[in-house]
Tab-separated table of C-alpha atoms in Angstrom:
chain	number	residue	atom	x	y	z
A	29	MET	CA	10.638	66.930	81.184
A	30	PHE	CA	9.856	66.061	77.589
A	31	THR	CA	8.979	62.514	76.679
A	32	PHE	CA	10.255	60.475	73.779
A	33	GLY	CA	8.608	58.044	71.396
A	34	THR	CA	4.982	57.650	70.380
A	35	PRO	CA	2.111	58.585	72.702
A	36	ALA	CA	1.579	54.915	73.434
A	37	ALA	CA	5.159	54.448	74.479
A	38	ALA	CA	5.038	57.604	76.569
A	39	SER	CA	1.819	56.855	78.434
A	40	SER	CA	3.634	56.273	81.700
A	41	HIS	CA	5.102	59.791	81.701
A	42	GLU	CA	3.419	63.057	82.641
A	43	SER	CA	2.755	64.195	79.026
A	44	THR	CA	2.016	62.570	75.665
A	45	THR	CA	2.711	65.599	73.486
A	46	GLY	CA	6.480	65.201	73.383
A	47	ALA	CA	8.588	65.442	70.263
A	48	THR	CA	9.398	62.456	68.111
A	49	VAL	CA	13.052	63.139	68.572
A	50	GLY	CA	15.145	63.752	65.480
A	51	THR	CA	12.590	62.429	62.990
A	52	PHE	CA	9.133	63.925	63.156
A	53	PHE	CA	7.595	62.010	60.261
A	54	ASN	CA	9.059	58.548	60.942
A	55	PRO	CA	7.252	56.309	63.435
A	56	PHE	CA	9.050	55.337	66.599
A	57	VAL	CA	10.140	51.688	66.555
A	58	PRO	CA	11.444	50.281	69.853
A	59	TYR	CA	14.916	48.828	69.518
A	60	THR	CA	15.293	45.207	70.627
A	61	GLU	CA	18.256	42.872	70.967
A	62	ARG	CA	18.917	39.522	72.581
A	63	SER	CA	19.896	39.677	76.215
A	64	ASP	CA	23.369	38.669	77.320
A	65	HIS	CA	21.789	36.912	80.275
A	66	HIS	CA	19.663	33.772	80.393
A	67	SER	CA	21.548	32.211	77.462
A	68	GLY	CA	20.109	34.775	75.053
A	69	ARG	CA	16.559	33.475	75.405
A	70	HIS	CA	15.153	36.902	76.320
A	71	LEU	CA	14.877	40.130	74.353
A	72	ASP	CA	15.767	43.539	75.767
A	73	GLU	CA	13.677	46.436	74.481
A	74	TYR	CA	14.917	50.041	74.482
A	75	GLN	CA	12.449	52.937	74.393
A	76	SER	CA	15.108	55.541	73.486
A	77	ILE	CA	15.195	56.447	69.797
A	78	SER	CA	18.948	57.078	70.003
A	79	ALA	CA	19.432	53.329	70.377
A	80	GLN	CA	18.563	52.879	66.702
A	81	SER	CA	21.595	52.683	64.439
A	82	VAL	CA	20.591	55.611	62.211
A	83	TYR	CA	20.463	57.920	65.244
A	84	SER	CA	23.167	56.330	67.387
A	85	ASN	CA	25.713	59.062	66.605
A	86	PHE	CA	23.555	61.756	68.195
A	87	SER	CA	22.478	62.338	71.763
A	88	GLN	CA	18.835	62.693	72.730
A	89	GLU	CA	19.380	66.403	73.312
A	90	GLU	CA	20.726	66.892	69.772
A	91	LEU	CA	17.827	64.989	68.241
A	92	ARG	CA	15.340	66.909	70.338
A	93	LEU	CA	16.917	70.183	69.240
A	94	ALA	CA	16.556	69.155	65.588
A	95	ASP	CA	12.779	68.965	66.053
A	96	TYR	CA	12.621	72.262	67.920
A	97	ARG	CA	14.467	74.070	65.134
A	98	GLN	CA	11.822	72.867	62.699
A	99	GLY	CA	8.981	73.937	65.004
A	100	ARG	CA	7.987	70.347	65.778
A	101	GLY	CA	8.410	70.197	69.518
A	102	GLY	CA	4.732	69.882	70.408
A	103	GLU	CA	2.546	72.323	72.326
A	104	ARG	CA	4.645	72.125	75.437
A	105	ALA	CA	7.853	72.855	73.538
A	106	ALA	CA	6.265	75.893	71.909
A	107	THR	CA	5.277	77.175	75.346
A	108	SER	CA	8.755	76.639	76.750
A	109	THR	CA	10.423	78.756	74.044
A	110	GLN	CA	8.192	81.644	75.070
A	111	SER	CA	8.818	81.159	78.790
A	112	PRO	CA	12.487	80.396	79.631
A	113	THR	CA	11.439	79.158	83.068
A	114	GLN	CA	9.661	76.150	81.560
A	115	GLY	CA	11.341	73.253	79.836
A	116	PHE	CA	13.935	73.667	77.123
A	117	VAL	CA	15.659	77.013	76.548
A	118	ALA	CA	16.657	77.805	72.972
A	119	PRO	CA	20.396	78.253	72.264
A	120	ILE	CA	21.602	81.761	72.886
A	121	PHE	CA	22.730	82.435	69.329
A	122	TYR	CA	19.170	82.167	68.053
A	123	ALA	CA	17.687	84.452	70.705
A	124	GLN	CA	17.987	88.016	69.497
A	125	LYS	CA	16.769	90.987	71.488
A	126	SER	CA	13.859	92.623	69.728
A	127	LEU	CA	13.787	96.387	69.527
A	128	VAL	CA	10.768	97.662	71.430
A	129	ARG	CA	10.103	101.258	70.467
A	130	THR	CA	8.490	103.356	73.163
A	131	ASP	CA	7.912	106.420	70.978
A	132	ARG	CA	6.712	107.290	67.479
A	133	ALA	CA	9.889	109.057	66.360
A	134	HIS	CA	10.647	106.244	63.922
A	135	LEU	CA	7.554	107.173	61.918
A	136	ASP	CA	9.124	110.523	61.043
A	137	LEU	CA	11.829	108.647	59.123
A	138	LEU	CA	9.175	107.142	56.840
A	139	ARG	CA	7.889	110.527	55.682
A	140	GLY	CA	9.183	112.520	52.744
A	141	ALA	CA	10.622	111.662	49.342
A	142	ALA	CA	11.862	108.228	48.341
A	143	ILE	CA	14.776	107.167	46.166
A	144	ARG	CA	15.160	104.072	44.025
A	145	VAL	CA	17.891	101.623	45.055
A	146	CYS	CA	18.879	99.053	42.404
A	147	VAL	CA	20.836	96.078	43.712
A	148	GLY	CA	22.633	93.562	41.521
A	149	PRO	CA	23.833	93.655	37.895
A	150	VAL	CA	21.996	95.913	35.474
A	151	GLU	CA	21.457	93.091	32.969
A	152	CYS	CA	19.641	90.022	34.258
A	153	THR	CA	21.895	86.963	34.351
A	154	CYS	CA	19.240	84.457	35.433
A	155	PRO	CA	18.958	81.370	33.180
A	156	GLY	CA	15.833	81.006	31.089
A	157	PRO	CA	13.527	83.496	29.357
A	158	ASN	CA	11.334	84.187	32.410
A	159	THR	CA	12.689	87.334	34.054
A	160	ASP	CA	9.622	87.953	36.234
A	161	SER	CA	11.185	85.842	38.988
A	162	CYS	CA	14.658	87.359	38.636
A	163	GLU	CA	16.913	86.755	41.624
A	164	CYS	CA	20.120	88.391	40.386
A	165	ASN	CA	18.872	91.978	40.720
A	166	ASP	CA	16.187	93.840	42.599
A	167	SER	CA	15.035	97.401	43.207
A	168	TRP	CA	13.524	99.234	46.161
A	169	TYR	CA	11.913	102.615	46.691
A	170	LEU	CA	13.051	103.628	50.169
A	171	PRO	CA	12.526	106.838	52.163
A	172	LYS	CA	15.563	109.084	51.986
A	173	SER	CA	15.146	110.080	55.624
A	174	LEU	CA	15.197	106.460	56.772
A	175	MET	CA	18.352	105.550	54.874
A	176	SER	CA	20.101	108.806	55.733
A	177	HIS	CA	19.418	108.268	59.427
A	178	HIS	CA	21.214	104.906	59.488
A	179	SER	CA	23.779	104.941	56.670
A	180	ALA	CA	26.379	107.670	56.126
A	181	PHE	CA	27.078	106.212	52.670
A	182	LEU	CA	23.449	106.411	51.551
A	183	ARG	CA	23.024	109.811	53.192
A	184	ALA	CA	25.840	111.171	51.041
A	185	ALA	CA	24.190	109.701	47.932
A	186	CYS	CA	20.865	111.326	48.826
A	187	THR	CA	22.068	114.764	49.921
A	188	ARG	CA	25.369	115.561	48.203
A	189	ASP	CA	25.823	116.781	44.642
A	190	PHE	CA	26.340	113.323	43.174
A	191	LYS	CA	24.796	111.601	40.164
A	192	GLU	CA	22.568	109.568	42.509
A	193	ARG	CA	20.884	112.690	43.808
A	194	GLN	CA	20.306	114.072	40.310
A	195	THR	CA	18.859	110.849	38.895
A	196	ASN	CA	17.133	109.829	42.148
A	197	ARG	CA	18.649	106.390	41.696
A	198	ILE	CA	21.318	104.532	43.680
A	199	GLU	CA	22.986	101.574	41.956
A	200	LEU	CA	24.725	98.787	43.872
A	201	PRO	CA	25.666	96.418	41.020
A	202	ASN	CA	28.147	94.327	43.007
A	203	ASP	CA	25.933	93.566	46.005
A	204	ASP	CA	23.700	90.589	46.703
A	205	PRO	CA	19.963	91.417	46.437
A	206	ALA	CA	19.107	88.822	49.094
A	207	VAL	CA	21.513	90.418	51.571
A	208	PHE	CA	20.251	93.921	50.827
A	209	ALA	CA	16.712	92.647	51.422
A	210	LEU	CA	17.826	91.728	54.946
A	211	TYR	CA	19.143	95.263	55.317
A	212	VAL	CA	15.766	96.677	54.281
A	213	GLU	CA	14.100	94.399	56.810
A	214	TRP	CA	16.469	95.680	59.487
A	215	LEU	CA	15.775	99.311	58.518
A	216	TYR	CA	12.062	98.874	59.131
A	217	TYR	CA	11.972	96.389	62.007
A	218	GLY	CA	15.317	96.733	63.772
A	219	CYS	CA	16.170	93.079	63.080
A	220	TYR	CA	16.211	90.546	60.264
A	221	THR	CA	15.414	86.855	60.034
A	222	VAL	CA	17.641	84.179	58.551
A	223	ALA	CA	16.816	80.484	58.523
A	224	ALA	CA	18.921	78.852	61.219
A	225	PRO	CA	21.336	76.105	60.079
A	226	ARG	CA	19.813	72.756	60.961
A	227	LEU	CA	21.579	69.993	62.796
A	228	PHE	CA	21.085	67.535	59.923
A	229	SER	CA	21.183	70.154	57.180
A	230	ALA	CA	22.303	69.308	53.655
A	231	GLU	CA	23.597	72.869	53.268
A	232	PRO	CA	26.970	72.802	51.506
A	233	GLU	CA	29.911	73.677	53.721
A	234	HIS	CA	31.269	76.194	51.223
A	235	GLN	CA	28.173	78.396	51.526
A	236	ILE	CA	29.005	81.746	53.108
A	237	GLY	CA	26.832	82.724	56.065
A	238	ARG	CA	24.300	85.488	55.442
A	239	ASP	CA	25.263	87.224	58.693
A	240	VAL	CA	28.839	87.568	57.447
A	241	LYS	CA	27.595	89.112	54.210
A	242	CYS	CA	25.333	91.431	56.189
A	243	TRP	CA	28.289	92.703	58.227
A	244	ILE	CA	30.293	93.335	55.051
A	245	LEU	CA	27.351	95.208	53.505
A	246	GLY	CA	26.938	97.269	56.675
A	247	ASP	CA	30.631	98.116	56.567
A	248	LYS	CA	30.283	99.318	52.978
A	249	LEU	CA	27.178	101.374	53.753
A	250	LEU	CA	28.810	102.818	56.907
A	251	ASP	CA	25.918	101.631	59.060
A	252	LYS	CA	27.370	100.632	62.420
A	253	GLY	CA	23.973	99.642	63.847
A	254	PHE	CA	23.459	97.054	61.114
A	255	LYS	CA	27.057	95.886	61.446
A	256	ASN	CA	26.705	95.387	65.193
A	257	PHE	CA	23.466	93.447	64.805
A	258	ALA	CA	25.098	91.102	62.285
A	259	MET	CA	28.239	90.822	64.428
A	260	SER	CA	26.175	89.768	67.433
A	261	ARG	CA	24.653	86.933	65.423
A	262	VAL	CA	28.031	85.839	64.021
A	263	TYR	CA	29.692	85.924	67.436
A	264	ARG	CA	26.999	83.846	69.129
A	265	GLN	CA	27.015	81.223	66.400
A	266	TYR	CA	30.747	80.554	66.708
A	267	THR	CA	31.099	80.897	70.493
A	268	ALA	CA	28.123	78.779	71.524
A	269	LEU	CA	28.798	75.942	73.924
A	270	GLY	CA	29.649	72.418	72.818
A	271	SER	CA	28.036	71.011	69.704
A	272	PHE	CA	25.881	74.127	69.256
A	273	ALA	CA	28.903	76.070	67.945
A	274	ARG	CA	29.101	76.440	64.183
A	275	ALA	CA	32.171	75.095	62.379
A	276	ILE	CA	34.431	77.472	60.437
A	277	THR	CA	35.279	76.700	56.811
A	278	THR	CA	38.185	77.873	54.686
A	279	ASP	CA	35.790	79.363	52.128
A	280	GLU	CA	34.128	81.530	54.743
A	281	VAL	CA	37.448	82.684	56.210
A	282	ARG	CA	38.758	83.509	52.736
A	283	HIS	CA	35.603	85.485	51.969
A	284	VAL	CA	36.075	87.511	55.164
A	285	LEU	CA	39.771	88.160	54.521
A	286	GLU	CA	39.144	89.264	50.932
A	287	ASN	CA	36.299	91.633	51.822
A	288	THR	CA	37.432	93.316	55.039
A	289	ALA	CA	40.102	95.825	56.015
A	290	PRO	CA	43.156	94.575	57.959
A	291	ARG	CA	41.951	96.089	61.262
A	292	SER	CA	38.242	95.353	60.937
A	293	LYS	CA	36.385	93.714	63.827
A	294	LEU	CA	35.024	90.850	61.731
A	295	ARG	CA	38.493	90.010	60.447
A	296	GLN	CA	39.894	90.021	63.987
A	297	LEU	CA	37.147	87.707	65.222
A	298	TYR	CA	37.638	85.162	62.442
A	299	LEU	CA	41.422	85.073	62.743
A	300	GLN	CA	41.207	84.657	66.502
A	301	LEU	CA	38.643	81.881	66.136
A	302	VAL	CA	40.830	80.068	63.602
A	303	VAL	CA	43.977	80.250	65.736
A	304	GLN	CA	42.147	79.321	68.935
A	305	HIS	CA	40.447	76.246	67.447
A	306	PHE	CA	43.011	75.239	64.826
A	307	ALA	CA	43.701	71.886	66.516
A	308	ASN	CA	39.995	71.018	66.767
A	309	PRO	CA	38.660	69.305	63.610
A	310	LEU	CA	35.094	69.761	64.863
A	311	ARG	CA	35.425	73.548	64.849
A	312	LEU	CA	37.461	73.979	61.653
A	313	ARG	CA	36.593	72.377	58.315
A	314	GLY	CA	38.867	72.081	55.303
A	315	THR	CA	41.890	70.192	54.072
A	316	THR	CA	45.456	70.923	55.119
A	317	GLU	CA	46.179	72.160	51.598
A	318	ASN	CA	43.294	74.642	51.747
A	319	TRP	CA	44.404	76.082	55.080
A	320	ASP	CA	48.022	76.223	53.922
A	321	GLU	CA	47.032	78.138	50.791
A	322	LEU	CA	44.891	80.500	52.857
A	323	LEU	CA	47.738	81.311	55.257
A	324	LEU	CA	50.151	81.871	52.374
A	325	ASP	CA	47.791	84.353	50.724
A	326	HIS	CA	47.185	86.465	53.845
A	327	ALA	CA	50.188	87.610	55.848
A	328	ASP	CA	48.245	88.837	58.895
A	329	ALA	CA	46.594	85.445	59.322
A	330	ARG	CA	49.925	83.660	58.946
A	331	LEU	CA	51.631	85.988	61.442
A	332	LEU	CA	48.942	85.563	64.105
A	333	PHE	CA	49.046	81.798	63.648
A	334	PHE	CA	52.814	81.538	64.140
A	335	GLN	CA	52.757	83.941	67.092
A	336	ASN	CA	50.541	81.472	68.944
A	337	PHE	CA	51.998	78.270	67.474
A	338	ARG	CA	53.951	77.324	70.619
A	339	ILE	CA	51.047	77.958	72.965
A	340	ALA	CA	49.120	74.860	73.996
A	341	PRO	CA	45.721	74.656	72.213
A	342	GLU	CA	43.800	74.744	75.502
A	343	GLN	CA	45.585	77.992	76.438
A	344	ARG	CA	44.850	79.889	73.204
A	345	ASN	CA	42.064	82.026	74.613
A	346	LEU	CA	42.184	84.732	71.964
A	347	VAL	CA	38.473	85.373	71.475
A	348	LYS	CA	37.311	88.326	73.559
A	349	ALA	CA	33.922	89.352	74.906
A	350	GLU	CA	31.187	90.148	72.389
A	351	GLN	CA	31.264	93.894	73.066
A	352	GLU	CA	34.916	94.037	72.010
A	353	TYR	CA	33.858	93.342	68.414
A	354	MET	CA	31.169	96.012	68.240
A	355	ASP	CA	31.737	99.147	66.186
A	356	HIS	CA	31.450	102.327	68.242
A	357	GLU	CA	33.368	104.679	65.953
A	358	LYS	CA	31.668	107.314	63.830
A	359	PRO	CA	31.916	106.780	60.052
A	360	LEU	CA	34.422	108.925	58.189
A	361	LEU	CA	31.751	110.575	56.026
A	362	GLU	CA	29.817	111.598	59.117
A	363	ALA	CA	32.931	113.122	60.654
A	364	LEU	CA	33.753	114.980	57.431
A	365	SER	CA	30.207	116.345	57.233
A	366	LYS	CA	30.486	117.764	60.730
A	367	MET	CA	33.844	119.321	59.883
A	368	GLU	CA	32.323	121.016	56.819
A	369	LEU	CA	29.446	122.388	58.887
A	370	GLN	CA	31.887	123.769	61.426
A	371	ASP	CA	33.964	125.379	58.671
A	372	GLN	CA	30.868	126.995	57.177
A	373	ALA	CA	29.880	128.331	60.583
A	374	THR	CA	33.265	130.024	61.027
A	375	ILE	CA	33.254	131.767	57.617
A	376	PRO	CA	32.251	135.405	58.149
A	377	PRO	CA	29.284	136.651	56.116
A	378	PRO	CA	30.073	138.874	53.106
A	379	ALA	CA	30.225	142.589	53.837
């Protein structure tokens, strides 16, 4: 059990290294009020930090979690995140399975020639004269074998008779350099890291999640492994239990609908989440006008909503298991390449 308050206040418990719940830098001040008994001549003192007015809207578990997310849970909390059998277990949507490679085959993908990948607009659009710290575009020199192994789109650019192969340069002017950097991280390590949204974060609600952008990039690059990794993170964020679940905004739904195909897995997940939680203001953010405009602009979203309109909110169990949203189909370019190889194999040699 983790203790609350300052070490002095926690001296009667089994440990004095507990987290200062919800506010690591502010000192713990016991909350006192006059007792209802004894004609108000006595003071009652509360040792729980959630009794203070500034924290009264949050439970002790939520405040404790806020410290853990910032790495301020004390030595015992750090130990518990490494051993699930001790103390607090981190929420499931932050625990990603690491890829443990048991062979050295991945090193073969790092050998051979490299190609330059330029991401973002050609001309820098950053304000100010200093372009050394440009964030609007970026370039990478990546092994062709590594990219070709994962992405059918990039494999075609590296191996087919396109301009990219002749110039040894791939341009992605409409993509986000920060998102592509996560893709590069995934190529080398099998995972990527994104700062988790904090409980008391000042992050604007209109900001689109990086995992959503990663899935869209993976869909463009025809990399189902990257798509599935991003989908797993998205799914766990929105299907977590209770207050751990992330709220859905109209801006994020609109971004998904405008950048995905009608039958894509990400689109299906978001529409099912919206319909299932439409009556819950804690799970959906946005004004009635914004949602109305969104439904008017996208017929498939409007149709799914009205199909389930007469079903009670507690019975709208549309969201399926996580595996149902994974991509197991082979990319079209990969299928076409195999067809071409088969056709070449059937052509008889010249006499």
